[in-house]
Tab-separated table of C-alpha atoms in Angstrom:
chain	number	residue	atom	x	y	z
A	1	MET	CA	4.501	-8.529	27.446
A	2	ILE	CA	5.136	-6.668	30.795
A	3	VAL	CA	3.001	-8.047	33.909
A	4	LEU	CA	2.815	-6.388	36.822
A	5	ARG	CA	2.459	-9.141	39.607
A	6	ARG	CA	0.944	-7.015	42.058
A	7	LEU	CA	-0.796	-4.841	39.732
A	8	ARG	CA	0.653	-1.582	40.608
A	9	PRO	CA	-0.045	0.965	38.047
A	10	VAL	CA	3.203	1.832	36.242
A	11	LEU	CA	3.388	5.340	35.226
A	12	LEU	CA	4.812	6.287	31.965
A	13	ALA	CA	7.543	8.669	31.863
A	14	SER	CA	10.214	9.868	29.392
A	15	VAL	CA	12.187	12.448	31.216
A	16	LEU	CA	15.284	13.822	29.096
A	17	PHE	CA	17.333	15.129	32.282
A	18	THR	CA	17.083	15.704	35.921
A	19	PRO	CA	15.424	18.964	36.950
A	20	TYR	CA	17.675	21.622	38.166
A	21	LEU	CA	17.027	24.795	40.237
A	22	LEU	CA	19.457	27.420	39.492
A	23	ALA	CA	20.821	28.738	42.488
A	24	GLN	CA	19.268	31.705	43.990
A	25	GLN	CA	21.101	34.928	42.660
A	26	LYS	CA	22.502	37.496	44.951
A	27	PRO	CA	20.064	40.563	44.928
A	28	SER	CA	21.569	43.574	42.954
A	29	ALA	CA	23.147	46.390	44.507
A	30	PRO	CA	21.414	49.854	44.467
A	31	ASP	CA	23.395	51.219	42.191
A	32	GLN	CA	23.561	48.313	39.770
A	33	ALA	CA	21.281	48.464	36.340
A	34	SER	CA	17.530	47.852	36.919
A	35	ALA	CA	16.071	44.687	36.659
A	36	SER	CA	14.718	45.588	33.256
A	37	THR	CA	18.139	45.870	31.715
A	38	ALA	CA	19.736	42.821	33.597
A	39	PRO	CA	20.008	39.891	31.248
A	40	ALA	CA	17.325	37.334	31.572
A	41	THR	CA	17.886	33.663	33.275
A	42	ALA	CA	15.671	31.102	31.703
A	43	VAL	CA	13.434	29.296	33.958
A	44	ASP	CA	13.184	26.139	32.327
A	45	ALA	CA	16.738	25.234	32.703
A	46	ARG	CA	18.065	21.786	32.814
A	47	LEU	CA	20.586	19.985	34.281
A	48	VAL	CA	22.468	17.052	32.613
A	49	ASN	CA	23.863	14.794	35.157
A	50	ILE	CA	26.885	12.625	34.458
A	51	PRO	CA	27.914	9.892	37.173
A	52	VAL	CA	31.529	9.351	36.802
A	53	VAL	CA	34.150	6.848	38.714
A	54	VAL	CA	37.863	7.608	38.719
A	55	ARG	CA	40.876	4.852	39.202
A	56	ASP	CA	44.260	5.119	39.383
A	57	LYS	CA	46.795	3.044	37.330
A	58	LYS	CA	46.640	0.151	39.750
A	59	GLY	CA	42.544	0.218	39.377
A	60	ASP	CA	42.114	1.766	42.901
A	61	LEU	CA	39.100	3.846	43.259
A	62	ILE	CA	39.956	7.692	43.439
A	63	GLN	CA	37.338	9.495	46.177
A	64	ASN	CA	39.141	12.607	47.293
A	65	LEU	CA	38.526	14.591	43.555
A	66	THR	CA	36.911	17.965	43.517
A	67	LYS	CA	34.693	20.085	40.824
A	68	ASP	CA	37.953	21.573	39.704
A	69	ASP	CA	39.784	18.434	39.182
A	70	PHE	CA	37.428	17.979	35.876
A	71	VAL	CA	37.239	19.404	32.311
A	72	LEU	CA	34.315	18.877	30.470
A	73	GLN	CA	33.525	19.414	26.794
A	74	VAL	CA	30.477	18.357	24.992
A	75	ASP	CA	30.478	18.123	21.068
A	76	ASN	CA	33.907	19.643	21.392
A	77	LYS	CA	32.855	22.620	23.067
A	78	PRO	CA	33.916	23.316	26.731
A	79	GLN	CA	30.831	23.366	29.342
A	80	THR	CA	31.225	24.858	32.906
A	81	ILE	CA	30.476	22.413	35.750
A	82	ARG	CA	27.301	23.645	37.623
A	83	SER	CA	27.083	20.961	40.362
A	84	PHE	CA	29.456	18.226	42.138
A	85	ASP	CA	28.537	15.708	44.566
A	86	LYS	CA	29.841	12.634	45.982
A	87	GLY	CA	27.577	9.521	45.445
A	88	THR	CA	26.978	8.992	49.289
A	89	ASN	CA	25.375	12.249	49.539
A	90	LEU	CA	22.519	11.231	46.950
A	91	PRO	CA	19.713	8.981	47.193
A	92	LEU	CA	20.027	5.527	45.140
A	93	THR	CA	17.650	3.846	43.110
A	94	LEU	CA	18.363	0.077	41.882
A	95	GLY	CA	16.768	-1.639	39.273
A	96	LEU	CA	17.438	-5.603	38.986
A	97	LEU	CA	16.815	-7.568	35.894
A	98	VAL	CA	17.335	-10.912	35.870
A	99	ASP	CA	17.323	-13.312	32.939
A	100	THR	CA	15.165	-16.355	33.727
A	101	SER	CA	15.276	-18.211	30.434
A	102	LEU	CA	16.483	-21.518	30.274
A	103	SER	CA	20.156	-20.792	29.714
A	104	GLN	CA	20.189	-19.336	33.099
A	105	ARG	CA	18.266	-21.391	35.340
A	106	GLN	CA	21.547	-22.984	36.779
A	107	ILE	CA	22.758	-19.695	38.471
A	108	ILE	CA	19.286	-18.277	39.576
A	109	ASP	CA	19.545	-19.793	43.360
A	110	GLU	CA	23.190	-17.880	43.776
A	111	GLU	CA	21.810	-14.699	41.954
A	112	ARG	CA	18.721	-14.736	44.582
A	113	ALA	CA	20.993	-14.970	47.631
A	114	ALA	CA	23.622	-12.375	46.532
A	115	SER	CA	20.911	-10.000	45.386
A	116	SER	CA	19.177	-10.185	48.610
A	117	THR	CA	22.652	-9.254	50.634
A	118	PHE	CA	23.389	-6.480	47.979
A	119	PHE	CA	19.690	-4.914	48.782
A	120	ASP	CA	20.521	-4.985	52.487
A	121	GLN	CA	23.915	-3.471	51.848
A	122	MET	CA	22.905	-0.834	49.601
A	123	LEU	CA	19.432	0.483	50.930
A	124	ALA	CA	20.815	2.975	53.646
A	125	THR	CA	18.211	5.129	54.038
A	126	PRO	CA	14.416	5.906	53.645
A	127	LYS	CA	15.120	7.473	50.435
A	128	ASP	CA	16.892	4.660	48.713
A	129	LYS	CA	14.619	2.295	46.630
A	130	ALA	CA	14.729	-0.738	44.365
A	131	PHE	CA	12.746	-2.650	42.128
A	132	VAL	CA	12.684	-6.345	40.802
A	133	MET	CA	11.722	-7.337	37.167
A	134	GLN	CA	12.513	-10.809	35.554
A	135	PHE	CA	12.253	-11.612	31.622
A	136	ALA	CA	12.318	-14.276	29.455
A	137	ALA	CA	9.769	-14.486	26.655
A	138	GLU	CA	8.121	-11.584	28.482
A	139	THR	CA	8.773	-9.062	31.015
A	140	GLU	CA	7.531	-9.235	34.672
A	141	LEU	CA	7.887	-6.657	37.106
A	142	LEU	CA	7.683	-8.634	40.611
A	143	GLN	CA	8.217	-5.705	42.819
A	144	ASP	CA	7.548	-1.853	41.884
A	145	LEU	CA	10.062	0.595	43.291
A	146	THR	CA	10.083	0.540	47.022
A	147	SER	CA	12.376	0.790	50.388
A	148	SER	CA	10.762	-1.995	51.986
A	149	ARG	CA	13.120	-4.896	52.214
A	150	PRO	CA	10.751	-7.346	52.976
A	151	GLN	CA	9.038	-6.349	49.850
A	152	LEU	CA	12.041	-6.825	48.143
A	153	GLN	CA	12.844	-10.066	49.933
A	154	THR	CA	9.675	-11.186	49.090
A	155	ALA	CA	9.803	-10.554	45.121
A	156	LEU	CA	13.403	-12.268	45.041
A	157	LYS	CA	11.634	-15.295	46.071
A	158	GLU	CA	9.217	-15.269	43.456
A	159	ILE	CA	11.986	-15.145	40.512
A	160	ASP	CA	11.499	-17.436	38.010
A	161	THR	CA	8.110	-18.677	39.416
A	162	PRO	CA	4.957	-18.656	37.293
A	163	SER	CA	2.955	-15.620	37.104
A	164	LYS	CA	-0.595	-16.264	37.983
A	165	ASP	CA	-1.696	-13.314	35.459
A	166	SER	CA	1.172	-14.283	32.780
A	167	GLY	CA	-1.583	-16.235	30.700
A	168	SER	CA	-3.426	-12.764	29.974
A	169	SER	CA	-2.762	-9.229	28.632
A	170	ASP	CA	-4.472	-6.265	28.399
A	171	ASP	CA	-3.128	-3.355	26.617
A	172	SER	CA	-5.739	-0.956	28.248
A	173	THR	CA	-3.717	-1.102	31.659
A	174	PRO	CA	-0.436	0.481	32.055
A	175	SER	CA	0.489	-2.554	34.237
A	176	ARG	CA	0.562	-5.293	31.580
A	177	ARG	CA	1.827	-4.640	28.062
A	178	PRO	CA	2.822	-7.535	25.642
A	179	ARG	CA	6.583	-7.161	24.728
A	180	GLY	CA	6.940	-10.097	22.706
A	181	GLY	CA	5.901	-13.506	21.594
A	182	GLY	CA	8.745	-15.645	22.532
A	183	GLY	CA	12.449	-16.064	23.326
A	184	THR	CA	14.223	-13.842	25.711
A	185	VAL	CA	13.494	-10.116	25.699
A	186	LEU	CA	16.567	-8.516	26.965
A	187	TYR	CA	16.066	-5.014	24.935
A	188	ASP	CA	12.168	-4.614	26.018
A	189	ALA	CA	13.176	-5.371	29.724
A	190	LEU	CA	15.981	-2.436	29.707
A	191	PHE	CA	13.852	-0.085	27.909
A	192	LEU	CA	10.907	-0.487	30.251
A	193	ALA	CA	13.085	-0.274	33.340
A	194	SER	CA	14.399	2.642	32.090
A	195	ASP	CA	11.636	4.675	30.545
A	196	GLU	CA	9.159	3.931	33.007
A	197	LEU	CA	10.556	3.060	36.343
A	198	MET	CA	13.842	5.204	36.456
A	199	GLY	CA	12.472	8.255	34.547
A	200	LYS	CA	10.894	10.560	37.741
A	201	GLN	CA	13.866	9.268	39.918
A	202	THR	CA	16.674	11.258	40.940
A	203	GLY	CA	20.186	11.084	42.260
A	204	ARG	CA	22.140	7.617	41.778
A	205	LYS	CA	20.548	5.756	39.468
A	206	ALA	CA	21.935	2.037	38.473
A	207	ILE	CA	20.307	-1.333	36.752
A	208	ILE	CA	21.890	-4.558	37.132
A	209	ILE	CA	21.533	-7.097	34.621
A	210	LEU	CA	22.155	-10.923	35.085
A	211	SER	CA	21.943	-12.543	32.094
A	212	ASP	CA	24.032	-14.126	29.179
A	213	SER	CA	21.930	-11.692	26.991
A	214	GLY	CA	20.732	-13.588	24.242
A	215	ASP	CA	17.867	-11.396	22.882
A	216	ARG	CA	14.761	-12.905	20.754
A	217	GLY	CA	11.649	-11.399	20.093
A	218	SER	CA	12.246	-7.856	21.696
A	219	ARG	CA	10.240	-5.107	19.752
A	220	GLU	CA	12.997	-2.335	21.009
A	221	THR	CA	15.984	-2.330	19.346
A	222	ILE	CA	19.514	-2.445	21.522
A	223	ASP	CA	19.674	1.087	20.408
A	224	LYS	CA	16.372	2.530	21.744
A	225	ALA	CA	17.317	0.497	25.147
A	226	ILE	CA	20.474	2.279	25.480
A	227	ALA	CA	18.998	5.666	24.526
A	228	ALA	CA	16.165	5.049	27.606
A	229	ALA	CA	19.005	4.452	29.828
A	230	GLN	CA	20.856	7.488	28.334
A	231	ARG	CA	18.098	9.942	28.667
A	232	THR	CA	17.128	8.882	32.332
A	233	ASP	CA	20.906	9.049	33.458
A	234	THR	CA	21.037	5.470	34.561
A	235	VAL	CA	24.353	3.295	34.437
A	236	ILE	CA	24.115	-0.104	33.705
A	237	TYR	CA	26.259	-2.729	35.393
A	238	ALA	CA	25.728	-6.173	33.745
A	239	ILE	CA	26.382	-9.621	35.466
A	240	TYR	CA	27.354	-12.308	32.489
A	241	PHE	CA	27.246	-15.967	33.097
A	242	LYS	CA	28.632	-17.522	30.002
A	243	VAL	CA	26.598	-21.053	29.175
A	244	GLU	CA	28.803	-23.677	28.007
A	245	GLN	CA	27.507	-25.274	24.901
A	246	PRO	CA	28.300	-29.099	24.016
A	247	ARG	CA	31.018	-29.217	21.184
A	248	GLN	CA	30.869	-31.204	18.464
A	249	GLU	CA	33.138	-34.007	18.263
A	250	ARG	CA	33.457	-34.095	14.196
A	251	PRO	CA	33.081	-30.962	11.866
A	252	GLN	CA	29.889	-30.851	9.924
A	253	ARG	CA	29.928	-31.841	6.356
A	254	ASP	CA	27.742	-30.404	3.656
A	255	PRO	CA	25.607	-33.016	1.445
A	256	ASN	CA	28.593	-33.146	-0.687
A	257	GLY	CA	30.949	-34.557	2.148
A	258	ASN	CA	32.658	-30.997	2.294
A	259	PRO	CA	33.786	-29.656	5.565
A	260	GLY	CA	31.500	-26.697	6.655
A	261	GLY	CA	29.489	-25.230	9.073
A	262	GLY	CA	31.124	-26.063	12.469
A	263	GLY	CA	31.694	-23.639	15.350
A	264	TYR	CA	28.329	-22.971	17.188
A	265	PRO	CA	25.985	-26.055	17.383
A	266	GLY	CA	23.417	-25.898	14.993
A	267	GLY	CA	24.822	-24.450	11.940
A	268	GLY	CA	25.661	-20.799	12.554
A	269	CYS	CA	28.017	-19.108	10.097
A	270	PRO	CA	30.025	-20.991	7.506
A	271	GLY	CA	33.645	-21.172	9.192
A	272	GLY	CA	32.370	-21.966	12.574
A	273	GLY	CA	32.623	-19.937	15.503
A	274	TYR	CA	31.523	-16.793	16.768
A	275	PRO	CA	31.512	-13.481	14.531
A	276	GLY	CA	34.768	-12.070	13.961
A	277	GLY	CA	36.619	-14.713	16.349
A	278	GLY	CA	35.477	-13.284	19.593
A	279	TYR	CA	37.536	-11.297	21.576
A	280	PRO	CA	41.384	-11.147	20.667
A	281	GLY	CA	43.630	-12.551	23.806
A	282	GLY	CA	40.419	-13.864	25.148
A	283	GLY	CA	38.614	-11.226	26.450
A	284	TYR	CA	38.960	-8.572	29.237
A	285	PRO	CA	40.625	-10.113	32.377
A	286	GLY	CA	38.834	-9.856	35.275
A	287	GLY	CA	35.503	-8.883	33.348
A	288	GLY	CA	35.683	-5.092	33.790
A	289	TYR	CA	37.492	-2.488	31.427
A	290	PRO	CA	38.287	0.561	32.228
A	291	GLY	CA	39.384	2.628	29.465
A	292	GLY	CA	38.736	-0.099	27.309
A	293	GLY	CA	36.772	0.370	23.799
A	294	TYR	CA	35.800	-2.362	21.168
A	295	PRO	CA	38.086	-4.561	19.646
A	296	GLY	CA	38.311	-4.204	16.138
A	297	GLY	CA	36.556	-0.732	15.780
A	298	GLY	CA	33.159	-2.296	16.808
A	299	TYR	CA	30.706	-0.007	17.847
A	300	PRO	CA	29.103	2.740	17.284
A	301	GLY	CA	28.873	2.386	13.277
A	302	GLY	CA	27.768	-0.850	12.052
A	303	GLY	CA	26.846	-3.515	14.625
A	304	TYR	CA	29.353	-6.285	15.725
A	305	PRO	CA	32.953	-6.639	15.247
A	306	GLY	CA	33.784	-8.875	12.541
A	307	GLY	CA	30.175	-8.828	11.085
A	308	GLY	CA	28.820	-12.238	11.998
A	309	CYS	CA	26.773	-14.345	9.140
A	310	PRO	CA	25.475	-12.649	6.047
A	311	GLY	CA	22.147	-11.743	6.128
A	312	GLY	CA	21.957	-12.361	9.987
A	313	GLY	CA	19.953	-10.333	12.626
A	314	SER	CA	19.337	-6.776	13.407
A	315	ASP	CA	20.168	-4.377	16.060
A	316	GLY	CA	22.496	-7.588	17.578
A	317	GLY	CA	19.193	-8.841	18.792
A	318	ASN	CA	16.675	-11.392	17.438
A	319	TYR	CA	17.717	-14.725	16.192
A	320	PRO	CA	16.792	-14.796	12.521
A	321	ASN	CA	16.509	-17.694	10.271
A	322	GLY	CA	19.184	-20.170	11.240
A	323	ARG	CA	19.696	-18.563	14.848
A	324	ASN	CA	22.704	-17.075	13.987
A	325	HIS	CA	24.637	-16.875	16.962
A	326	ILE	CA	25.402	-13.173	18.616
A	327	ASP	CA	28.282	-12.996	21.145
A	328	GLY	CA	26.267	-11.852	24.451
A	329	ARG	CA	29.205	-10.874	26.014
A	330	LYS	CA	29.468	-7.961	23.478
A	331	VAL	CA	26.018	-6.952	24.154
A	332	LEU	CA	26.208	-6.543	27.588
A	333	GLU	CA	29.800	-4.662	27.073
A	334	ARG	CA	28.039	-1.966	25.103
A	335	MET	CA	25.089	-1.558	27.276
A	336	THR	CA	27.631	-0.666	30.311
A	337	GLN	CA	30.169	0.957	28.542
A	338	GLU	CA	27.427	3.445	26.548
A	339	THR	CA	26.208	4.418	29.886
A	340	GLY	CA	28.901	4.567	32.293
A	341	GLY	CA	28.725	1.116	33.829
A	342	ARG	CA	30.930	-1.559	33.600
A	343	LEU	CA	30.697	-5.437	33.069
A	344	PHE	CA	31.528	-8.195	35.408
A	345	GLU	CA	31.870	-11.939	34.365
A	346	VAL	CA	31.082	-14.818	36.583
A	347	LYS	CA	33.891	-17.135	36.956
A	348	LYS	CA	35.205	-19.925	39.028
A	349	ASN	CA	37.213	-17.273	40.896
A	350	GLN	CA	34.653	-14.488	40.831
A	351	ASN	CA	30.992	-15.593	41.995
A	352	VAL	CA	27.992	-13.220	42.136
A	353	ALA	CA	28.665	-12.252	45.610
A	354	GLN	CA	31.886	-10.709	44.835
A	355	ILE	CA	30.926	-9.166	41.869
A	356	TYR	CA	27.951	-7.397	43.829
A	357	ASN	CA	30.846	-6.311	46.165
A	358	GLN	CA	32.465	-4.387	43.674
A	359	ILE	CA	29.540	-2.830	42.125
A	360	ALA	CA	28.840	-1.383	45.839
A	361	GLU	CA	32.063	0.013	45.848
A	362	GLU	CA	31.839	1.908	42.605
A	363	LEU	CA	28.446	3.133	43.506
A	364	ARG	CA	29.791	4.593	46.682
A	365	ALA	CA	32.408	6.084	44.905
A	366	GLN	CA	30.771	7.923	42.224
A	367	TYR	CA	31.022	11.510	41.701
A	368	HIS	CA	28.146	13.270	40.253
A	369	LEU	CA	28.829	16.396	37.701
A	370	GLY	CA	26.111	18.300	36.436
A	371	TYR	CA	25.797	21.069	33.979
A	372	THR	CA	23.240	23.319	32.149
A	373	PRO	CA	23.637	23.078	28.521
A	374	SER	CA	24.620	25.564	26.039
A	375	GLN	CA	22.260	26.518	23.332
A	376	ASP	CA	24.023	23.842	20.789
A	377	ALA	CA	24.573	20.902	23.540
A	378	ALA	CA	20.654	21.650	24.165
A	379	THR	CA	19.577	20.896	20.677
A	380	SER	CA	17.501	17.428	19.766
A	381	GLY	CA	19.858	14.561	18.967
A	382	TYR	CA	22.898	12.660	20.347
A	383	HIS	CA	25.383	14.557	22.143
A	384	ARG	CA	28.893	13.263	22.562
A	385	ILE	CA	30.561	14.014	26.382
A	386	GLU	CA	34.510	14.131	26.880
A	387	LEU	CA	35.477	14.266	30.477
A	388	THR	CA	38.976	14.526	31.385
A	389	LEU	CA	40.991	15.073	34.297
A	390	ARG	CA	43.593	18.302	34.775
A	391	GLN	CA	45.636	15.309	36.445
A	392	LYS	CA	47.193	13.058	33.936
A	393	GLY	CA	47.438	9.352	34.686
A	394	PRO	CA	43.973	8.531	36.235
A	395	LEU	CA	41.361	6.765	34.363
A	396	ILE	CA	37.465	8.030	34.089
A	397	GLN	CA	34.622	5.770	33.562
A	398	THR	CA	31.636	7.381	32.380
A	399	ARG	CA	28.894	7.626	29.697
A	400	ASP	CA	29.701	8.697	26.186
A	401	GLY	CA	26.923	10.894	25.594
A	402	TYR	CA	23.324	11.669	26.066
A	403	PHE	CA	20.134	12.297	24.113
A	404	THR	CA	17.708	15.435	23.773
A	405	GLY	CA	14.384	15.175	22.030
A	406	LYS	CA	12.080	12.274	21.315
């Protein structure tokens, strides 16, 4: 369930694209054709917003590009870029989703302190807003969208504290919605944050997830959660904290004494370990990608690389019978790549505060491209974006596509 601790109403919103007002046309000259013969301009045109970060081959951010440097295609058809802005010229809406399940308790104090500094750093104008949500067996909105730093600081202090209203739920009010019966409802939290809180916001929008990404109990699927973020032009950044699991000294054996099981404690897939053996070469150095892609094919088109356990799980989420293990890093990586964000991992040489600094740099360096889709690109369904530069060499970080319709 979702509980709003201060009982502020949350208005449901499902906004497909940011409204766009066409630039005022120049008045027609007296000798031109009359208005009755001129082509009509649709009054309900919508602007699709594409947040973009560009880096050079060394990984440094490039911040001096113009609209003419970009080439945009949607579903393999060229599109005209209508608007172009740099991130610092647009208001910022931030969402913080904090995993408070048992697996993440040891890092929550560090997350509180770093998040406090990050809000102070990023909320530079009265138009900049943020909200704070925590999730475990249910989602709880600790602070609705606000530009008030004191209110946000109070919400950060309340992370991982029991809710006075957590023992009750009432579907008749929009501020409380049951979202799961137990576990860690990551997908529900992302869906609600995107659909209910980000929908009516304009400008730069980013959700930061702090989690190990294990999901159990969500009603929404990972596909629906990602689609909600894409529909609202929200970029997802993820800060992944890997929980070390105890290793078994000896391999498990079946009742006949034969080696088997192994790998993840508690059984898992025969043969042990993570589905598909994890990332070739030990993962992504430094926690980012860019220019990456999913090892071994992966997404989209059939779940996690390597398959996983026979008969296991759905949508990379709920732990089915036997609690087959899902690689949380891959879940977060999919969320970030498909929305134009980036995955970071807390390590000995990279703490939460340092990661926040990198996210802040990217948000300041964002370009925002807007275009009015052609008739084909506005039909209901998923539309794939291909954004390139006329100059060869730099790497583009942006979302893969967008959804229209319900």
